[in-house]
Coordinates of C-alpha atoms in Angstrom, one line a residue:
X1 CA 0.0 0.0 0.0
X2 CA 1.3 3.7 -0.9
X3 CA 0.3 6.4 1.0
X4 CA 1.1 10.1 0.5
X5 CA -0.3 13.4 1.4
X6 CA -0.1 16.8 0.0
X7 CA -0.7 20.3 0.4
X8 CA -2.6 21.7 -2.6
X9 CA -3.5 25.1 -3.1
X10 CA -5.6 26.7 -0.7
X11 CA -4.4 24.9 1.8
X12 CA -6.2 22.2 1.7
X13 CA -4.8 18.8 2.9
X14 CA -4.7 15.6 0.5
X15 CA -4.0 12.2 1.6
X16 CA -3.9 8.9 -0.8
X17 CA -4.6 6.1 1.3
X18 CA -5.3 2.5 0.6
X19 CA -8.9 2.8 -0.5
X20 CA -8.1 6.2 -2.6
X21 CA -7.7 9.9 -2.2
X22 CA -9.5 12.3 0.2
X23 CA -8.9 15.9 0.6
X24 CA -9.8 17.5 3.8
X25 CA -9.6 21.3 5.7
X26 CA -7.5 23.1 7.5
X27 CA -8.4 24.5 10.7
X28 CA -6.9 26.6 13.8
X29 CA -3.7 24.7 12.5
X30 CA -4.9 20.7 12.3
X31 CA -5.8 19.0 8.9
X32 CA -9.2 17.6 9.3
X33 CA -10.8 14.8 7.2
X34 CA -14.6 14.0 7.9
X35 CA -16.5 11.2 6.6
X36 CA -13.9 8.5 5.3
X37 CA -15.9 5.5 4.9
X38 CA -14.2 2.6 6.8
X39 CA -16.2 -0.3 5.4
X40 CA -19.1 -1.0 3.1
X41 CA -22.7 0.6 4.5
X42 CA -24.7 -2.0 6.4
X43 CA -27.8 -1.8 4.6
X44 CA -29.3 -3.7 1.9
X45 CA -27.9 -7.2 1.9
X46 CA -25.0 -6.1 4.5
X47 CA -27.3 -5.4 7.1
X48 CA -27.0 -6.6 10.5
X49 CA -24.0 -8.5 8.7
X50 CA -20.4 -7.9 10.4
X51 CA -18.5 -5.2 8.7
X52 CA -17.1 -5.6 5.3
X53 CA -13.9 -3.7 4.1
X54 CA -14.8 -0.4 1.8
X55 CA -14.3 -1.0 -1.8
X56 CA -11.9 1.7 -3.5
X57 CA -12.8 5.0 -5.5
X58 CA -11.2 6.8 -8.2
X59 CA -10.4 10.7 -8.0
X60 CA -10.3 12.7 -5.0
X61 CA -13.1 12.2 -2.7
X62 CA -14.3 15.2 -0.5
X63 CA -13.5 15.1 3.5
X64 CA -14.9 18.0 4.9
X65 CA -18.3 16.6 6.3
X66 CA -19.5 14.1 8.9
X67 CA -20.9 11.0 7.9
X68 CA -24.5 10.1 8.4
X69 CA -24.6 8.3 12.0
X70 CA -26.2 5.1 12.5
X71 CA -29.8 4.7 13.2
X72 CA -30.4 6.2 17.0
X73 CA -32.9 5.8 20.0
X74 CA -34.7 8.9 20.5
X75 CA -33.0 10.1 23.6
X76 CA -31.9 13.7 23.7
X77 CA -33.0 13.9 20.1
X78 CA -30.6 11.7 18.6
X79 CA -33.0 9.6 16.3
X80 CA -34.2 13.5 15.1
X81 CA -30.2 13.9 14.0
X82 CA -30.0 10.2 12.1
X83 CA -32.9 11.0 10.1
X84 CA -32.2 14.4 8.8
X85 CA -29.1 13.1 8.1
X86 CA -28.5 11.8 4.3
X87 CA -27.0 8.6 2.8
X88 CA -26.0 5.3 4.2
X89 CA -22.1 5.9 5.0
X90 CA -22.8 4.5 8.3
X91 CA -19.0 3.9 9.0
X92 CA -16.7 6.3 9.1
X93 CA -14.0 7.7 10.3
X94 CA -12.7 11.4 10.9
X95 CA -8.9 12.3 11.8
X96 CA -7.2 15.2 13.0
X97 CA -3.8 15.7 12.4
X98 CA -1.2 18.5 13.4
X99 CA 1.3 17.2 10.6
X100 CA -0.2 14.3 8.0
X101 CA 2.1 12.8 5.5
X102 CA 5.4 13.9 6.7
X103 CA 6.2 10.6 8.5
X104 CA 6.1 12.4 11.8
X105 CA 4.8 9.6 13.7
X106 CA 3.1 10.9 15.6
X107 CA 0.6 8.4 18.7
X108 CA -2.8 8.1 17.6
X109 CA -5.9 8.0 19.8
X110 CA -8.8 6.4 18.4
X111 CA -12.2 7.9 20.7
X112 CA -15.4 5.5 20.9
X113 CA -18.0 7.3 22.4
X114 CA -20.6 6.5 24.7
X115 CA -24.5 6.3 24.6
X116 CA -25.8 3.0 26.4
X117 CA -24.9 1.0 23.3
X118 CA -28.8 2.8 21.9
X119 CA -27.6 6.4 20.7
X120 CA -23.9 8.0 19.8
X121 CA -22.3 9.7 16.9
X122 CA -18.3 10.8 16.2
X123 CA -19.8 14.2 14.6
X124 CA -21.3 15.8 17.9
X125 CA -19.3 19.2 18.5
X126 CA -17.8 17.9 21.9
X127 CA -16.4 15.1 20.0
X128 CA -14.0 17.7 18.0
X129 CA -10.6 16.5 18.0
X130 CA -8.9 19.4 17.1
X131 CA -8.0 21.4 20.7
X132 CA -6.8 17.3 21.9
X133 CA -4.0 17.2 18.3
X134 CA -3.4 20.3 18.6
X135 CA -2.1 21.0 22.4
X136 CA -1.2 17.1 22.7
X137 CA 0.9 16.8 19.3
X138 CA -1.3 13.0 18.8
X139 CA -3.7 11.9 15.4
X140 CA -7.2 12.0 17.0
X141 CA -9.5 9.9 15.1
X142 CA -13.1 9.4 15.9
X143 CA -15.1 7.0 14.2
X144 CA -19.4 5.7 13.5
X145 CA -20.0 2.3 14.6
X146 CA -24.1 0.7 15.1
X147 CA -25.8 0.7 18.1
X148 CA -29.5 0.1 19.4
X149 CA -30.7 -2.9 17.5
X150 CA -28.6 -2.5 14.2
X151 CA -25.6 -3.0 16.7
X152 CA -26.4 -4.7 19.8
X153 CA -29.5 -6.7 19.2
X154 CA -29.3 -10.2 19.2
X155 CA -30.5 -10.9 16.1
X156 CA -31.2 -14.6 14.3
X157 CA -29.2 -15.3 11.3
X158 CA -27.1 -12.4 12.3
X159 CA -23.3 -12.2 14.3
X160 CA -24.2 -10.7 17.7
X161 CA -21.8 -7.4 19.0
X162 CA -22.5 -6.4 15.3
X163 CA -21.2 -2.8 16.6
X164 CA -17.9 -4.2 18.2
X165 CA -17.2 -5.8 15.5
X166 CA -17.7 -2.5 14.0
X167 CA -14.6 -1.2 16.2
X168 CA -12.9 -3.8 15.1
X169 CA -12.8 -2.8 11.2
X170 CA -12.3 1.2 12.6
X171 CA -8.9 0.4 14.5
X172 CA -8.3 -1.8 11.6
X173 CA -8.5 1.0 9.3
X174 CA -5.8 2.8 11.5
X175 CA -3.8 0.1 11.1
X176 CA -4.0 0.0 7.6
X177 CA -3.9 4.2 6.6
X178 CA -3.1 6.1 10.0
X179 CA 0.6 6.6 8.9
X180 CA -0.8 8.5 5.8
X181 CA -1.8 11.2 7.9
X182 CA 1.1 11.8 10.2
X183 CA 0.0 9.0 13.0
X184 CA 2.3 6.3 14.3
X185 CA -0.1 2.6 13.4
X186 CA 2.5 1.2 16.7
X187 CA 1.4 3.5 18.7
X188 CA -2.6 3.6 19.0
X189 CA -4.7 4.0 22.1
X190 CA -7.7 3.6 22.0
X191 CA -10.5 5.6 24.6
X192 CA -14.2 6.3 25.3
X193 CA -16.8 6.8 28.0
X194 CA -19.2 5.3 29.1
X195 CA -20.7 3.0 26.8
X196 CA -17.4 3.7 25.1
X197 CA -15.4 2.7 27.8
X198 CA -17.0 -0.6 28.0
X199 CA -16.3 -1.0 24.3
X200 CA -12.7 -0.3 25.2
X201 CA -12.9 -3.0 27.8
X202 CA -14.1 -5.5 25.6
X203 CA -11.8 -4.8 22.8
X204 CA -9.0 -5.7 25.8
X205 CA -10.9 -8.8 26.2
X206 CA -11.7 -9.6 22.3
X207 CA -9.0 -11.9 20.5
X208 CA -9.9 -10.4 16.5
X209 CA -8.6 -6.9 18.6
X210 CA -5.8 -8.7 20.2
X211 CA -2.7 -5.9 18.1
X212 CA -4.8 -3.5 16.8
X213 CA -3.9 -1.1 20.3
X214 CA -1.0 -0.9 22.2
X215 CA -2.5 1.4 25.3
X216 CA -6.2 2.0 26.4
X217 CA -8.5 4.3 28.1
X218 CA -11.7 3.7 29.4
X219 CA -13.8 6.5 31.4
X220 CA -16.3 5.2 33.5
X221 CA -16.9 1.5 32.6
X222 CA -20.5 0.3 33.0
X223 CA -20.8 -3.2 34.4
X224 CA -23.5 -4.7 32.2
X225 CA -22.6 -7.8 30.1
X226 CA -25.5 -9.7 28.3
X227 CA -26.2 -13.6 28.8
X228 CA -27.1 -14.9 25.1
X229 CA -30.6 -15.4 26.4
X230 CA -31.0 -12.2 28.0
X231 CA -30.4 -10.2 24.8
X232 CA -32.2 -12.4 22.4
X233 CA -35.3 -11.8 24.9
X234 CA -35.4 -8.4 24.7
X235 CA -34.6 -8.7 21.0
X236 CA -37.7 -10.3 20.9
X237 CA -39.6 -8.0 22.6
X238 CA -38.5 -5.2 20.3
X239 CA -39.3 -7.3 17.2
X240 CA -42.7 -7.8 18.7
X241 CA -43.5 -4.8 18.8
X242 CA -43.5 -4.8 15.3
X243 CA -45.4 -7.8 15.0
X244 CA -42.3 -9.6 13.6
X245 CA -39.6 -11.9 14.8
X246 CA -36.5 -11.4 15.3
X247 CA -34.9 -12.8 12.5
X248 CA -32.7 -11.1 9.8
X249 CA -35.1 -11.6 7.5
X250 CA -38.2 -10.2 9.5
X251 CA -36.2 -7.4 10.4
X252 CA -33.9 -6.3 7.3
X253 CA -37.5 -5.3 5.6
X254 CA -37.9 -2.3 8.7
X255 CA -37.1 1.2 7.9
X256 CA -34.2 2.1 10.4
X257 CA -36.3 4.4 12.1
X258 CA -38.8 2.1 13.1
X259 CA -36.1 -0.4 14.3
X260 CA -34.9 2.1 16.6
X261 CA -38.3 3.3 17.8
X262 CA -39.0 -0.3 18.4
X263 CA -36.0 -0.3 20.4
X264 CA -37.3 3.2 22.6
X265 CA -41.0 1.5 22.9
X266 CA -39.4 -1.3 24.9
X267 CA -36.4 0.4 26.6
X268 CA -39.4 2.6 27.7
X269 CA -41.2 0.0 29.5
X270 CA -39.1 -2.3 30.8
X271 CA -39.7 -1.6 34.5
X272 CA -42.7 -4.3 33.5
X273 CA -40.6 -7.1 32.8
X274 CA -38.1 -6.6 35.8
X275 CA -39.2 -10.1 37.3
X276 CA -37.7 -11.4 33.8
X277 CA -34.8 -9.3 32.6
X278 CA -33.5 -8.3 36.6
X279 CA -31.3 -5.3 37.0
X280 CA -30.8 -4.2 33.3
X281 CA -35.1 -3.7 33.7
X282 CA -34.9 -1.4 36.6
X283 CA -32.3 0.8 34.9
X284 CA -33.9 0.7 31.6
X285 CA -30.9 -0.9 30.1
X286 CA -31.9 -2.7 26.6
X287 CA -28.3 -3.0 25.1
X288 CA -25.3 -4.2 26.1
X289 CA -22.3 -6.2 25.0
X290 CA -23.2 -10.0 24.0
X291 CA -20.7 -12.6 26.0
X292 CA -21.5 -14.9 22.8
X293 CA -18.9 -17.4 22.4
X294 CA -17.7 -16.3 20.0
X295 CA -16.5 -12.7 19.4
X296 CA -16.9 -12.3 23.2
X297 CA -15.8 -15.4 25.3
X298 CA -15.9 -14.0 28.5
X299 CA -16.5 -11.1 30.5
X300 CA -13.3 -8.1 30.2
X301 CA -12.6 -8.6 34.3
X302 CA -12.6 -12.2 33.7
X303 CA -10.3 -12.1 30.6
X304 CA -8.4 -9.0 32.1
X305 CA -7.3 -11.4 35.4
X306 CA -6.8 -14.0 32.9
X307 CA -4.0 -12.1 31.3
X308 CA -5.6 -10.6 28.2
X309 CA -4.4 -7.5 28.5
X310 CA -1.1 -7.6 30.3
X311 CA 0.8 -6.2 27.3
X312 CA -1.9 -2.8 27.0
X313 CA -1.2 -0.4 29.2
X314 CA -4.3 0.7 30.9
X315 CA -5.4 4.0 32.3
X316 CA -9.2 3.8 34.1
X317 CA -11.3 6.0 36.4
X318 CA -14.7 7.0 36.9
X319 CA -16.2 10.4 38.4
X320 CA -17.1 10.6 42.1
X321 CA -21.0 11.3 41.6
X322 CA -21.6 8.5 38.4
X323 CA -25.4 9.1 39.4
X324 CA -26.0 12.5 40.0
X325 CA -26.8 13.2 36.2
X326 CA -29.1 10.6 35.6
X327 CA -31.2 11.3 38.8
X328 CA -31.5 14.9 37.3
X329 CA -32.7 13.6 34.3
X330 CA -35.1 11.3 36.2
X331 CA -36.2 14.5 38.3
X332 CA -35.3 13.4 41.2
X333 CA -32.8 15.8 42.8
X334 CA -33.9 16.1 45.9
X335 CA -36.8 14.0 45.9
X336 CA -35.4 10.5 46.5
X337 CA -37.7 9.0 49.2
X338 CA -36.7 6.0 51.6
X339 CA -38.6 3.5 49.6
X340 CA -36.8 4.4 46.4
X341 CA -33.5 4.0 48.8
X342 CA -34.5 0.9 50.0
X343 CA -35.3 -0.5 46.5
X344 CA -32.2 0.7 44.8
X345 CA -30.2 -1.2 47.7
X346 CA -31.9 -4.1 47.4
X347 CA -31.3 -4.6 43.7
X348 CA -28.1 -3.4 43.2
X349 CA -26.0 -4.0 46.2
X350 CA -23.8 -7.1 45.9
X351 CA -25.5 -10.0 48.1
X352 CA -29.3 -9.0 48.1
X353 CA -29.7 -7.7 51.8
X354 CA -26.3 -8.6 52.5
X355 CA -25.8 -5.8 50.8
X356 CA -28.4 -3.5 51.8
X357 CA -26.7 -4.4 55.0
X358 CA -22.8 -3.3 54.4
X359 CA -24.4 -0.1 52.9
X360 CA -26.3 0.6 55.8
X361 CA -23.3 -0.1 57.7
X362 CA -20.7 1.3 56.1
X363 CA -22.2 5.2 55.3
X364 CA -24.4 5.5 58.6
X365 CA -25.0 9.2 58.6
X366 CA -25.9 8.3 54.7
X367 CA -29.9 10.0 53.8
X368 CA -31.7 8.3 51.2
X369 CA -30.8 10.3 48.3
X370 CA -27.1 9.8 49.0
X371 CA -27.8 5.8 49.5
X372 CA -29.4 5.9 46.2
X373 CA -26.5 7.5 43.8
X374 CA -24.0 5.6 45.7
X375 CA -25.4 2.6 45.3
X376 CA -26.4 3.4 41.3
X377 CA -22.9 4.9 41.1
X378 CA -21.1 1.8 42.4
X379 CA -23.1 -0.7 40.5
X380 CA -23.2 0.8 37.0
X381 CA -19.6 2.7 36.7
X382 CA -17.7 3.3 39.7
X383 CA -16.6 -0.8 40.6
X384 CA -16.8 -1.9 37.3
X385 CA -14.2 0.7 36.4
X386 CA -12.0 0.0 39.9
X387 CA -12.2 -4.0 39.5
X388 CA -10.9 -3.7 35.6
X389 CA -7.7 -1.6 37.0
X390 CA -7.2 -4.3 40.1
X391 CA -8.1 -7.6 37.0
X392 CA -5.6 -6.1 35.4
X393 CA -2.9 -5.0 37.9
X394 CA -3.6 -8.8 39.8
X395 CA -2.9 -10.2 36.6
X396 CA 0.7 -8.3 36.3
X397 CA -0.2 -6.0 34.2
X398 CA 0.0 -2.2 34.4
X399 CA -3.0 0.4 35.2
X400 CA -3.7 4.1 36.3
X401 CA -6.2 4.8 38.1
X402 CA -8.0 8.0 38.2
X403 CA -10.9 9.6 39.8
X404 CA -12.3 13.6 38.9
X405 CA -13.6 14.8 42.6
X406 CA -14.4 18.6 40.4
X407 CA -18.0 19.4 40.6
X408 CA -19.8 20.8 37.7
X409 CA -20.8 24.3 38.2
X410 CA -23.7 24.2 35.6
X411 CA -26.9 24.4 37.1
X412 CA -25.1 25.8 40.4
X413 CA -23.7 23.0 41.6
X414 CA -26.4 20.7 41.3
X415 CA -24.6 18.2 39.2
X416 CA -21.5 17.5 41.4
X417 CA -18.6 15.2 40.0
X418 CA -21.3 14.1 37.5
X419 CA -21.2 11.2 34.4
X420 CA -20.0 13.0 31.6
X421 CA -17.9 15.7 32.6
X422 CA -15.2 14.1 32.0
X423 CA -16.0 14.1 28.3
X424 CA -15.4 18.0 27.9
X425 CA -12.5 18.7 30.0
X426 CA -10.6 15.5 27.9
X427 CA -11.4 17.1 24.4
X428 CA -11.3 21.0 25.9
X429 CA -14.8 21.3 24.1
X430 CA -15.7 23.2 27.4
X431 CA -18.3 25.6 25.4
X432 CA -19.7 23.1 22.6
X433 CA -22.0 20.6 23.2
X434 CA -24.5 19.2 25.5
X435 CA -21.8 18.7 28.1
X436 CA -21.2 22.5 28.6
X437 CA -24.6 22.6 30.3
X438 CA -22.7 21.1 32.9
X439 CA -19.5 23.7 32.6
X440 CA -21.4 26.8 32.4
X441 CA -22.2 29.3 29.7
X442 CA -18.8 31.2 30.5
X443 CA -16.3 28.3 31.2
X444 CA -13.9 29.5 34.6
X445 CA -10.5 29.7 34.6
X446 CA -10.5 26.7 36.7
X447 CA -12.2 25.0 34.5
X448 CA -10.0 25.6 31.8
X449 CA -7.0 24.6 34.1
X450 CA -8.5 21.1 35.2
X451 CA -9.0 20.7 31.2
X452 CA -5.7 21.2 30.4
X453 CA -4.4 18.9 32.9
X454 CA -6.2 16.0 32.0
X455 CA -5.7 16.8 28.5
X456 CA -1.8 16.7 29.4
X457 CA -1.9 13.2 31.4
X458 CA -4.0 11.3 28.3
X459 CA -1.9 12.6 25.6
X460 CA 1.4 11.6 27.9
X461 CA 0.0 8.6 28.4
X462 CA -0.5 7.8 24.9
X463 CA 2.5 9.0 24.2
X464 CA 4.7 6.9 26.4
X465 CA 2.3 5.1 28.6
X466 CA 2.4 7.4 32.1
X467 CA 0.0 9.7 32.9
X468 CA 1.8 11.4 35.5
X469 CA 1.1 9.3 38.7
X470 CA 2.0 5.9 40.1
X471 CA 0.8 2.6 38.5
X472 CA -2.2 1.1 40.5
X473 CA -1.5 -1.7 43.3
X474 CA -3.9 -3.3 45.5
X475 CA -1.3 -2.6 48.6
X476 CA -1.0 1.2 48.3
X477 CA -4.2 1.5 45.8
X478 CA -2.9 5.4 44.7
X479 CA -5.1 7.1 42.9
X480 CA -5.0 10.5 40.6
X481 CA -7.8 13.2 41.6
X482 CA -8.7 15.4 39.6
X483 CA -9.9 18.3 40.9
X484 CA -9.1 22.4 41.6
X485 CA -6.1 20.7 43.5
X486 CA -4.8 17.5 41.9
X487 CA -4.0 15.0 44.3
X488 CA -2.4 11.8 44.4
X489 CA -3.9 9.9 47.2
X490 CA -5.4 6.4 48.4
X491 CA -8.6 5.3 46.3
X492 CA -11.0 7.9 48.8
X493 CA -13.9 5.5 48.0
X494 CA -12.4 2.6 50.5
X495 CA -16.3 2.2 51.9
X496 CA -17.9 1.1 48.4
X497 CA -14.4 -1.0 47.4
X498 CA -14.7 -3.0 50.5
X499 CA -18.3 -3.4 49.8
X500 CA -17.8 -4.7 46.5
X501 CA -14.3 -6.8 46.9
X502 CA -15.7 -10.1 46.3
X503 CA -18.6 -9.2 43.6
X504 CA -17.1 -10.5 40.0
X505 CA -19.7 -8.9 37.3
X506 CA -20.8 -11.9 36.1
X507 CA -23.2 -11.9 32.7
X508 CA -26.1 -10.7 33.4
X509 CA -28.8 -13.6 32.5
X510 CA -32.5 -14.0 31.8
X511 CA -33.8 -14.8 35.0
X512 CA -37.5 -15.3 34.4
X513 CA -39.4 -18.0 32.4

């Protein structure tokens, strides 16, 4: 494969790569190319088939716009976005680079972004790579992969993880053409949040990844891993509401939209099938990553303490106050009542009311609004993401462990150390976005400061693997905090650890008849 890269006139960068020439923008400094289709689009014959490489084009083809994202749930107005959107290009990818074509070398990092596996897109403004290449000398590249049903649902005739398999053929891509524009294909870490940070967990435990990334990053790691039988139940509930089964060939003859609405109808409802679908009911949780056998054998922790990913280098963390966001957007601030407490401990603490017990026990002056997020908070993202650094660590690997303590000061305070606001003060998108509700209209100096900082330690780190603190060890257990005053100090959240020291996150099964 040749690749080159030019400067023709008017500035505007040109890069030949293996599947043929695009031509992108410059801006503030970094050449940008949008919209670089990283495999065939999924639709037609290819849908809900696993990714197939993209054919080749003649000429020069146009990088200077997003792709159309995947088919979304409606949540924040997502599935408004996908629909107004035109063409197919499902899969693609978009780089920023301070110097492409010049061999520089440069370490890439490759974002997946969150969304509970049902909504996301790379073109969202927070998602701009440019401040991140810029001020951290790297090749950002962000990338489309399916989620909702086109991605996640377990569908008959069909490969499950359809959207991680997606991943897959994006960091393959980098392998293949990230030199072309001044990245380093031996130096690639890859990083995301939430949802995105459990798809960097289970690329760490997937062996088709096992190459393709040599450091990762993963931001608040949700715990929830689908039995075979879960997902294909709820698959089945979606296709029902269609009157239709979920087959490939029921559901290859639905518009997108209605797939994903489908999707919505049930994720909506699921509270009524609790007795059935357990935990992933009471959070309203209809996607997840498949433990199938096959692309997935077992659970990251479980691979990670298996040795999976001793030679990545692994930097994890989670925010102190995971819930606080989503107990905003439930109205609840202020309003959780002791029943709703009570609940939330009985289903989510480790051991049933074993565990209602040690919470009890262990945060006595505790009121039942604090129970609740801490409990939500511990189950969803805060353990999963402190187990994965201790799997990994146990196994003899090396991890960095971080938590941000800086609350939000959007919406005076109200949000705390939130879910998310990590997102903006990584990519120093501060007043872009739906995250800079959190920041404020008029970002602080301080907030600017914290951004920079953690901008610093992930670039460092993908440049030559330390962030700027000690490797986690479960006999000192240092963490980073991030906050007005970093502070390298004992994990603070000793309470909740101890809680959760013996819980494994096993798949989550179908637990009804």
């Amino acid at each position: 494969m040749t690749v080159v890269a030019s400067e023709p006139s008017g500035s505007q960068p040109e890069v030949r790569a293996a599947a043929g020439a695009v031509r992108g923008s410059r801006e503030a400094g970094v050449a940008v190319f949008r919209g670089i289709p990283f495999a065939e689009p999924p639709v037609g014959s290819l849908r809900f088939a696993a990714p197939r490489p993209m054919r080749g084009w003649d000429g020069v083809r146009a990088a200077v716009s997003y792709g159309p994202p995947p088919p979304q749930g409606g949540h924040f107005g997502m599935d408004a976005l996908a629909q107004d959107a035109e063409g197919d290009d499902w899969l693609t990818v978009n780089v920023w680079s301070p110097d492409p074509g010049s061999g520089a070398g440069l370490p890439v990092m490759v974002w997946i972004q969150g969304g509970a596996y049902t909504i996301g897109m790379s073109g969202l403004p927070e998602y701009d790579g440019g401040c991140l290449a810029r001020d951290g000398g790297v090749v950002v590249v962000t990338f489309n992969y399916r989620v909702g049903l086109e991605g996640f649902g377990q569908v008959e005739g069909a490969p499950a993880n359809r959207g991680l398999l997606d991943q897959v053929a994006a960091l393959e891509w980098v392998r293949d053409n990230i030199r072309a524009f001044g990245g380093d294909p031996d130096r690639v870490t890859v990083f995301g949040q939430s949802a995105g940070a459990g798809s960097v967990a289970t690329l760490l435990a997937m062996e088709r990844a096992a190459g393709l990334f040599r450091r990762a990053v993963a931001q608040s790691v949700p715990g929830t891993f689908f039995s075979p039988e879960l997902a294909a139940d709820i698959a089945t509930s979606c296709a029902a509401e269609l009157g239709l089964r979920p087959t490939v060939a029921d559901l290859s003859t639905v518009a997108p939209a209605r797939l994903s609405a489908a999707g919505d109808s049930v994720g909506a409802k699921m509270a009524e099938w609790t007795d059935r679908w357990g935990q992933v009911a009471h959070r309203s949780i209809p996607f997840s990553p498949v433990v199938d056998g096959d692309a997935l054998l077992v659970t990251p922790w479980r691979a990670l303490a298996d040795g999976a990913g001793r030679d990545v280098e692994l930097l994890v963390g989670h925010t102190r106050d995971e819930q606080r966001l989503f107990t905003a957007i439930e109205g609840l601030l202020g309003q959780v009542t002791q029943e709703q407490a009570a609940t939330a401990l009985q289903v989510f603490g480790p051991g049933g009311q074993d565990g209602v017990r040690r919470y009890l026990d262990g945060f006595p002056d505790a009121g039942p609004e604090e129970l609740y997020e801490l409990v939500h908070s511990d189950w969803l993202f805060r353990m999963p993401s402190l187990h994965l650094a201790q799997a990994q660590a146990d196994a003899g690997g090396r991890a960095h462990l971080y938590e941000l303590t800086w609350s939000a000061p959007g919406m005076g305070g109200a949000f705390g150390a939130c879910h998310g606001l990590d997102v903006p003060l990584v990519f120093g998108n501060l007043d872009r976005g739906q995250p800079a509700v959190l920041i404020g209209e008029e970002p602080s100096r301080e907030a600017a400061a914290l951004a920079t900082r953690m901008r610093a330690a992930w670039t460092a780190f993908a440049d030559h693997g330390d962030p700027g603190w000690p490797a986690y060890d479960t006999e000192q257990r240092l963490v980073q905090l991030f906050d007005t005053r970093p502070a390298v100090t004992p994990y603070p959240e000793e309470t909740s650890r101890r809680i959760w020291q013996d819980h494994t996150f096993p798949v989550l099964p179908l637990i009804g008849p």
